[in-house]
Amino acid sequence: MDYEVEVHFQPVYELISSIHTFICKKGSKKIDLGTPWAAEVSRGLSPGLLEALEETDLDNDWKLLNLLIYLCPDKDSVERVLEWLEGLSVGEMYEALAGYVSIFPVQMEQYRSRMVFLLSEWNRQYFSSCSPDIIKKLQRHAEERRQALDGSPVADFVNKTTNGFYFMPGDGLRRLVLIPQFHFQPINIIYNFGPLTICHYAGKIQIAEEEISPSMHRTLRSLGEKSRLKILKSLGGERKSFTEIARQAGLSKGIVHDHISSLRSAGLLNAYIEGENVTSYSLRLEGIQQMNEQLFAYLK
C-alpha cells in the first residue's frame, strides 16, 4: 500500500531545526552556515542555556520532542506551542505519544520542563531575532511544494523535494510528513514513528543573494575527489548497499561514509530508506542534469 505525503511548515519547526544544528556544531563544516555560525551564536547565549544545550543529546528524548511538536494542535506561533507543551499533564503526554511509540522519557515532568526551558530560552535568546526572511521563504517554499504535490506521482515528488530520498512503503509506513528547513542545510533529518515518518529536508533556501548558489558550489565541490567519481560510476544502473560500495571502492568504511555523505548532500545519489535507515544507494541522474543546467546558466 502506498503512503500519504504531506508538506508542513510552521515557525516552530525551524526553531527546533536550529537547535538541532547548534547541538551538531562539531560537524558544522558540513552545513551551509559553516563553523562561524555556531561560534557567533554561542557568544549571545546565557551560561544556563549553553549548559542545557551541552547536556542535550540527539537521542530518543529529542526524537519524541519532535513528535510532540508535530502533534500540537495549534502551531500558528512558537508561543502557542510552548504554552500547549507546558500545560500538558503527564497523562496527556503519555496519551499523545502512545499511538506512535512504546518507549517514553524517564520522569516525564522533568523531561517536559527541560524541553520547555530549552525551546523558550533558545527562542528568546536566538531564534526570535533571526531574519524574518527565513520563515517567509520557508513558508513560500512549503506552499509551492504542496501545489506541486497535487497530481504528482508520490515517489517522484518525494525524491525531487528531498533531493534524492526514496521512502520504501514497507514497515507499516502510512504517512510521510515533509518539513523544509534552513539551518541544517544541506542535510536531511528523518524520524520514524511506526506508521508516521517525519523528514526535515533541506529546502535550498538562500537568505543572502550570492552569485554562485550554495547548491551548485556544493555539487561541483563534491566531484573534486577521484574516489567519488568512481563511486558514482560504480552505481550506474543499479542499487548497492553501503557495504557493497565500500568493498568495491577498496577504502575504509569511514572514508566511504564521508564520500557518500558529500555526494548525497549534493543530490547526486538516490538513498532508499526503510524506517530511519538507508538500505541502498543508486546514481541520481536528475542531480547530474541539474548540475549541468546550473553550471551552463552561470557560465553563459
CSV table of C-alpha atoms in Angstrom, one decimal, residues 28-276:
chain,number,residue,atom,x,y,z
A,28,SER,CA,29.3,22.4,11.3
A,29,LYS,CA,31.8,22.2,8.4
A,30,LYS,CA,29.2,20.0,6.6
A,31,ILE,CA,26.4,22.6,6.8
A,32,ASP,CA,26.0,25.7,4.7
A,33,LEU,CA,26.0,28.0,7.7
A,34,GLY,CA,29.5,26.8,8.5
A,35,THR,CA,31.6,26.9,11.6
A,36,PRO,CA,31.5,30.6,12.2
A,37,TRP,CA,27.7,30.5,12.8
A,38,ALA,CA,27.9,28.3,15.9
A,39,ALA,CA,30.7,30.4,17.4
A,40,GLU,CA,28.8,33.7,16.8
A,41,VAL,CA,25.5,32.3,18.2
A,42,SER,CA,27.4,31.0,21.3
A,43,ARG,CA,28.5,34.5,22.2
A,44,GLY,CA,24.9,35.6,22.5
A,45,LEU,CA,23.7,32.8,24.8
A,46,SER,CA,23.5,32.8,28.5
A,47,PRO,CA,25.6,30.3,30.5
A,48,GLY,CA,22.4,28.5,31.6
A,49,LEU,CA,21.2,27.9,28.1
A,50,LEU,CA,24.7,26.9,26.9
A,51,GLU,CA,24.9,24.3,29.7
A,52,ALA,CA,21.4,23.0,28.8
A,53,LEU,CA,22.4,22.7,25.2
A,54,GLU,CA,25.6,20.9,26.0
A,55,GLU,CA,23.7,18.4,28.1
A,56,THR,CA,21.1,17.7,25.4
A,57,ASP,CA,21.7,14.7,23.2
A,58,LEU,CA,20.0,13.9,19.9
A,59,ASP,CA,18.6,10.7,21.4
A,60,ASN,CA,15.1,9.2,21.9
A,61,ASP,CA,14.0,12.1,24.2
A,62,TRP,CA,14.9,14.6,21.4
A,63,LYS,CA,13.1,12.4,18.8
A,64,LEU,CA,10.0,12.4,21.0
A,65,LEU,CA,10.1,16.2,21.3
A,66,ASN,CA,9.8,16.3,17.5
A,67,LEU,CA,6.8,14.1,17.7
A,68,LEU,CA,5.1,16.2,20.4
A,69,ILE,CA,5.6,19.3,18.3
A,70,TYR,CA,4.1,17.6,15.3
A,71,LEU,CA,1.1,16.5,17.5
A,72,CYS,CA,0.5,20.0,18.8
A,73,PRO,CA,-3.0,21.1,17.6
A,74,ASP,CA,-2.1,24.7,17.3
A,75,LYS,CA,1.3,25.6,15.8
A,76,ASP,CA,0.5,29.0,14.4
A,77,SER,CA,3.2,30.5,16.6
A,78,VAL,CA,6.1,29.3,18.7
A,79,GLU,CA,4.5,30.8,21.8
A,80,ARG,CA,1.3,28.8,21.3
A,81,VAL,CA,3.3,25.5,21.0
A,82,LEU,CA,5.2,26.3,24.2
A,83,GLU,CA,2.0,27.1,26.0
A,84,TRP,CA,0.5,23.8,24.9
A,85,LEU,CA,3.5,21.8,25.8
A,86,GLU,CA,3.9,23.4,29.2
A,87,GLY,CA,0.2,22.8,30.0
A,88,LEU,CA,0.2,19.1,29.2
A,89,SER,CA,-0.3,16.8,32.1
A,90,VAL,CA,1.9,13.7,32.4
A,91,GLY,CA,-1.2,11.6,31.5
A,92,GLU,CA,-1.9,13.7,28.4
A,93,MET,CA,1.7,13.4,27.2
A,94,TYR,CA,1.6,9.6,27.6
A,95,GLU,CA,-1.7,9.5,25.7
A,96,ALA,CA,-0.4,11.7,22.9
A,97,LEU,CA,2.7,9.6,22.4
A,98,ALA,CA,1.3,6.1,23.0
A,99,GLY,CA,-0.2,5.9,19.5
A,100,TYR,CA,3.3,6.1,18.0
A,101,VAL,CA,5.9,4.8,20.5
A,102,SER,CA,6.4,2.3,23.3
A,103,ILE,CA,9.4,3.9,25.0
A,104,PHE,CA,8.9,7.0,26.9
A,105,PRO,CA,11.1,9.6,28.7
A,106,VAL,CA,12.1,8.7,32.3
A,107,GLN,CA,10.5,11.2,34.7
A,108,MET,CA,8.1,12.8,32.3
A,109,GLU,CA,7.6,16.0,34.3
A,110,GLN,CA,11.3,16.8,34.4
A,111,TYR,CA,11.5,16.0,30.7
A,112,ARG,CA,8.8,18.4,29.8
A,113,SER,CA,10.3,21.2,32.0
A,114,ARG,CA,13.7,20.7,30.5
A,115,MET,CA,12.4,20.8,26.9
A,116,VAL,CA,10.2,23.8,27.6
A,117,PHE,CA,13.2,25.7,29.0
A,118,LEU,CA,15.3,24.8,26.1
A,119,LEU,CA,12.8,25.8,23.5
A,120,SER,CA,11.7,29.0,25.2
A,121,GLU,CA,15.2,30.3,26.0
A,122,TRP,CA,16.5,29.4,22.6
A,123,ASN,CA,13.6,31.3,21.1
A,124,ARG,CA,14.2,34.3,23.3
A,125,GLN,CA,18.0,34.4,23.0
A,126,TYR,CA,18.4,33.5,19.4
A,127,PHE,CA,15.5,32.4,17.2
A,128,SER,CA,13.2,35.3,17.7
A,129,SER,CA,16.0,37.6,16.4
A,130,CYS,CA,16.6,35.6,13.2
A,131,SER,CA,15.9,37.2,9.8
A,132,PRO,CA,12.1,37.1,9.1
A,133,ASP,CA,13.1,36.2,5.5
A,134,ILE,CA,13.9,32.7,6.7
A,135,ILE,CA,10.4,32.0,7.8
A,136,LYS,CA,8.8,33.8,4.8
A,137,LYS,CA,10.9,31.9,2.3
A,138,LEU,CA,10.3,28.5,4.0
A,139,GLN,CA,6.5,29.2,4.1
A,140,ARG,CA,6.5,30.1,0.4
A,141,HIS,CA,8.6,27.1,-0.4
A,142,ALA,CA,6.2,24.8,1.5
A,143,GLU,CA,3.2,26.2,-0.3
A,144,GLU,CA,4.9,25.7,-3.7
A,145,ARG,CA,5.6,22.1,-2.8
A,146,ARG,CA,2.1,21.5,-1.7
A,147,GLN,CA,0.8,22.8,-5.0
A,148,ALA,CA,3.4,20.6,-6.9
A,149,LEU,CA,2.2,17.6,-4.9
A,150,ASP,CA,-1.3,17.7,-6.4
A,151,GLY,CA,-1.4,15.1,-9.2
A,152,SER,CA,2.3,14.2,-9.0
A,153,PRO,CA,3.5,10.5,-8.6
A,154,VAL,CA,4.3,10.2,-4.9
A,155,ALA,CA,7.7,8.7,-5.2
A,156,ASP,CA,8.9,11.2,-7.8
A,157,PHE,CA,7.6,14.1,-5.8
A,158,VAL,CA,9.3,13.0,-2.6
A,159,ASN,CA,12.6,12.3,-4.4
A,160,LYS,CA,12.6,15.8,-6.0
A,161,THR,CA,11.6,17.5,-2.8
A,162,THR,CA,14.2,15.8,-0.6
A,163,ASN,CA,16.9,15.9,-3.3
A,164,GLY,CA,17.2,12.2,-3.6
A,165,PHE,CA,15.2,10.2,-1.0
A,166,TYR,CA,13.0,7.2,-1.7
A,167,PHE,CA,11.0,6.1,1.3
A,168,MET,CA,10.1,2.4,0.9
A,169,PRO,CA,6.4,1.7,1.6
A,170,GLY,CA,7.2,-1.2,4.0
A,171,ASP,CA,7.3,-1.4,7.8
A,172,GLY,CA,3.7,-0.1,8.0
A,173,LEU,CA,4.5,3.4,6.7
A,174,ARG,CA,1.2,5.2,6.1
A,175,ARG,CA,2.1,8.9,6.3
A,176,LEU,CA,5.2,10.8,5.4
A,177,VAL,CA,5.4,14.4,6.5
A,178,LEU,CA,8.0,16.6,4.7
A,179,ILE,CA,9.1,19.8,6.5
A,180,PRO,CA,11.5,22.2,4.8
A,181,GLN,CA,14.3,23.6,6.9
A,182,PHE,CA,17.0,26.2,6.5
A,183,HIS,CA,19.6,25.9,9.3
A,184,PHE,CA,20.7,22.3,8.8
A,185,GLN,CA,21.1,22.6,5.0
A,186,PRO,CA,22.1,20.5,3.1
A,187,ILE,CA,21.4,17.6,5.4
A,188,ASN,CA,18.0,15.9,5.9
A,189,ILE,CA,16.8,14.6,9.3
A,190,ILE,CA,14.5,11.5,9.5
A,191,TYR,CA,12.3,10.4,12.4
A,192,ASN,CA,10.2,7.2,12.2
A,193,PHE,CA,7.3,6.5,14.5
A,194,GLY,CA,5.8,3.3,13.0
A,195,PRO,CA,3.1,4.4,10.6
A,196,LEU,CA,4.4,8.0,10.6
A,197,THR,CA,7.7,9.3,9.3
A,198,ILE,CA,8.8,12.9,9.6
A,199,CYS,CA,11.5,14.2,7.3
A,200,HIS,CA,13.0,17.7,7.8
A,201,TYR,CA,14.6,18.3,4.5
A,202,ALA,CA,16.9,21.0,3.1
A,203,GLY,CA,14.7,23.5,1.4
A,204,LYS,CA,17.5,25.1,-0.6
A,205,ILE,CA,16.6,28.4,0.9
A,206,GLN,CA,19.0,31.3,0.4
A,207,ILE,CA,18.8,34.5,2.6
A,208,ALA,CA,21.7,36.4,1.1
A,209,GLU,CA,21.9,36.7,-2.6
A,210,GLU,CA,25.0,35.0,-3.9
A,211,GLU,CA,26.4,34.9,-7.5
A,212,ILE,CA,27.2,31.2,-7.1
A,213,SER,CA,24.4,29.3,-5.3
A,214,PRO,CA,25.5,27.1,-2.4
A,215,SER,CA,23.8,24.1,-4.0
A,216,MET,CA,25.8,24.5,-7.2
A,217,HIS,CA,29.1,25.1,-5.4
A,218,ARG,CA,28.4,22.0,-3.2
A,219,THR,CA,27.7,19.8,-6.2
A,220,LEU,CA,30.8,20.8,-8.1
A,221,ARG,CA,33.0,20.5,-4.9
A,222,SER,CA,31.7,17.0,-4.2
A,223,LEU,CA,33.2,15.9,-7.5
A,224,GLY,CA,36.7,17.0,-6.6
A,225,GLU,CA,37.8,13.5,-5.5
A,226,LYS,CA,38.6,10.6,-7.8
A,227,SER,CA,37.1,8.1,-5.4
A,228,ARG,CA,33.8,9.9,-5.5
A,229,LEU,CA,33.7,9.8,-9.3
A,230,LYS,CA,34.5,6.1,-9.2
A,231,ILE,CA,31.7,5.5,-6.7
A,232,LEU,CA,29.2,7.3,-9.0
A,233,LYS,CA,30.3,5.3,-11.9
A,234,SER,CA,30.0,2.0,-10.0
A,235,LEU,CA,26.4,2.9,-9.2
A,236,GLY,CA,25.4,3.4,-12.8
A,237,GLY,CA,22.2,1.5,-13.5
A,238,GLU,CA,21.9,-0.4,-10.2
A,239,ARG,CA,21.3,-0.1,-6.4
A,240,LYS,CA,24.0,-1.1,-4.0
A,241,SER,CA,24.3,-1.3,-0.2
A,242,PHE,CA,26.9,0.7,1.7
A,243,THR,CA,28.9,-2.4,2.3
A,244,GLU,CA,29.0,-3.3,-1.4
A,245,ILE,CA,30.1,0.3,-2.3
A,246,ALA,CA,32.9,0.2,0.3
A,247,ARG,CA,34.1,-3.2,-0.9
A,248,GLN,CA,34.2,-2.1,-4.5
A,249,ALA,CA,35.9,1.2,-3.6
A,250,GLY,CA,38.6,-0.6,-1.6
A,251,LEU,CA,38.5,2.2,1.0
A,252,SER,CA,37.8,2.2,4.7
A,253,LYS,CA,34.2,2.5,5.7
A,254,GLY,CA,34.8,5.9,7.4
A,255,ILE,CA,36.2,7.4,4.2
A,256,VAL,CA,33.4,5.9,2.1
A,257,HIS,CA,30.9,7.2,4.5
A,258,ASP,CA,32.3,10.8,4.1
A,259,HIS,CA,32.3,10.4,0.3
A,260,ILE,CA,28.7,9.1,0.2
A,261,SER,CA,27.6,11.9,2.6
A,262,SER,CA,29.1,14.5,0.3
A,263,LEU,CA,27.5,13.0,-2.9
A,264,ARG,CA,24.2,12.6,-1.2
A,265,SER,CA,24.1,16.2,0.1
A,266,ALA,CA,24.9,17.3,-3.4
A,267,GLY,CA,21.9,15.4,-4.8
A,268,LEU,CA,23.9,13.1,-6.9
A,269,LEU,CA,22.8,9.9,-5.1
A,270,ASN,CA,19.4,8.3,-4.5
A,271,ALA,CA,19.0,7.0,-1.0
A,272,TYR,CA,16.5,4.2,-0.3
A,273,ILE,CA,15.1,4.4,3.2
A,274,GLU,CA,13.3,1.9,5.4
A,275,GLY,CA,12.3,3.3,8.7
A,276,GLU,CA,15.2,5.6,9.6
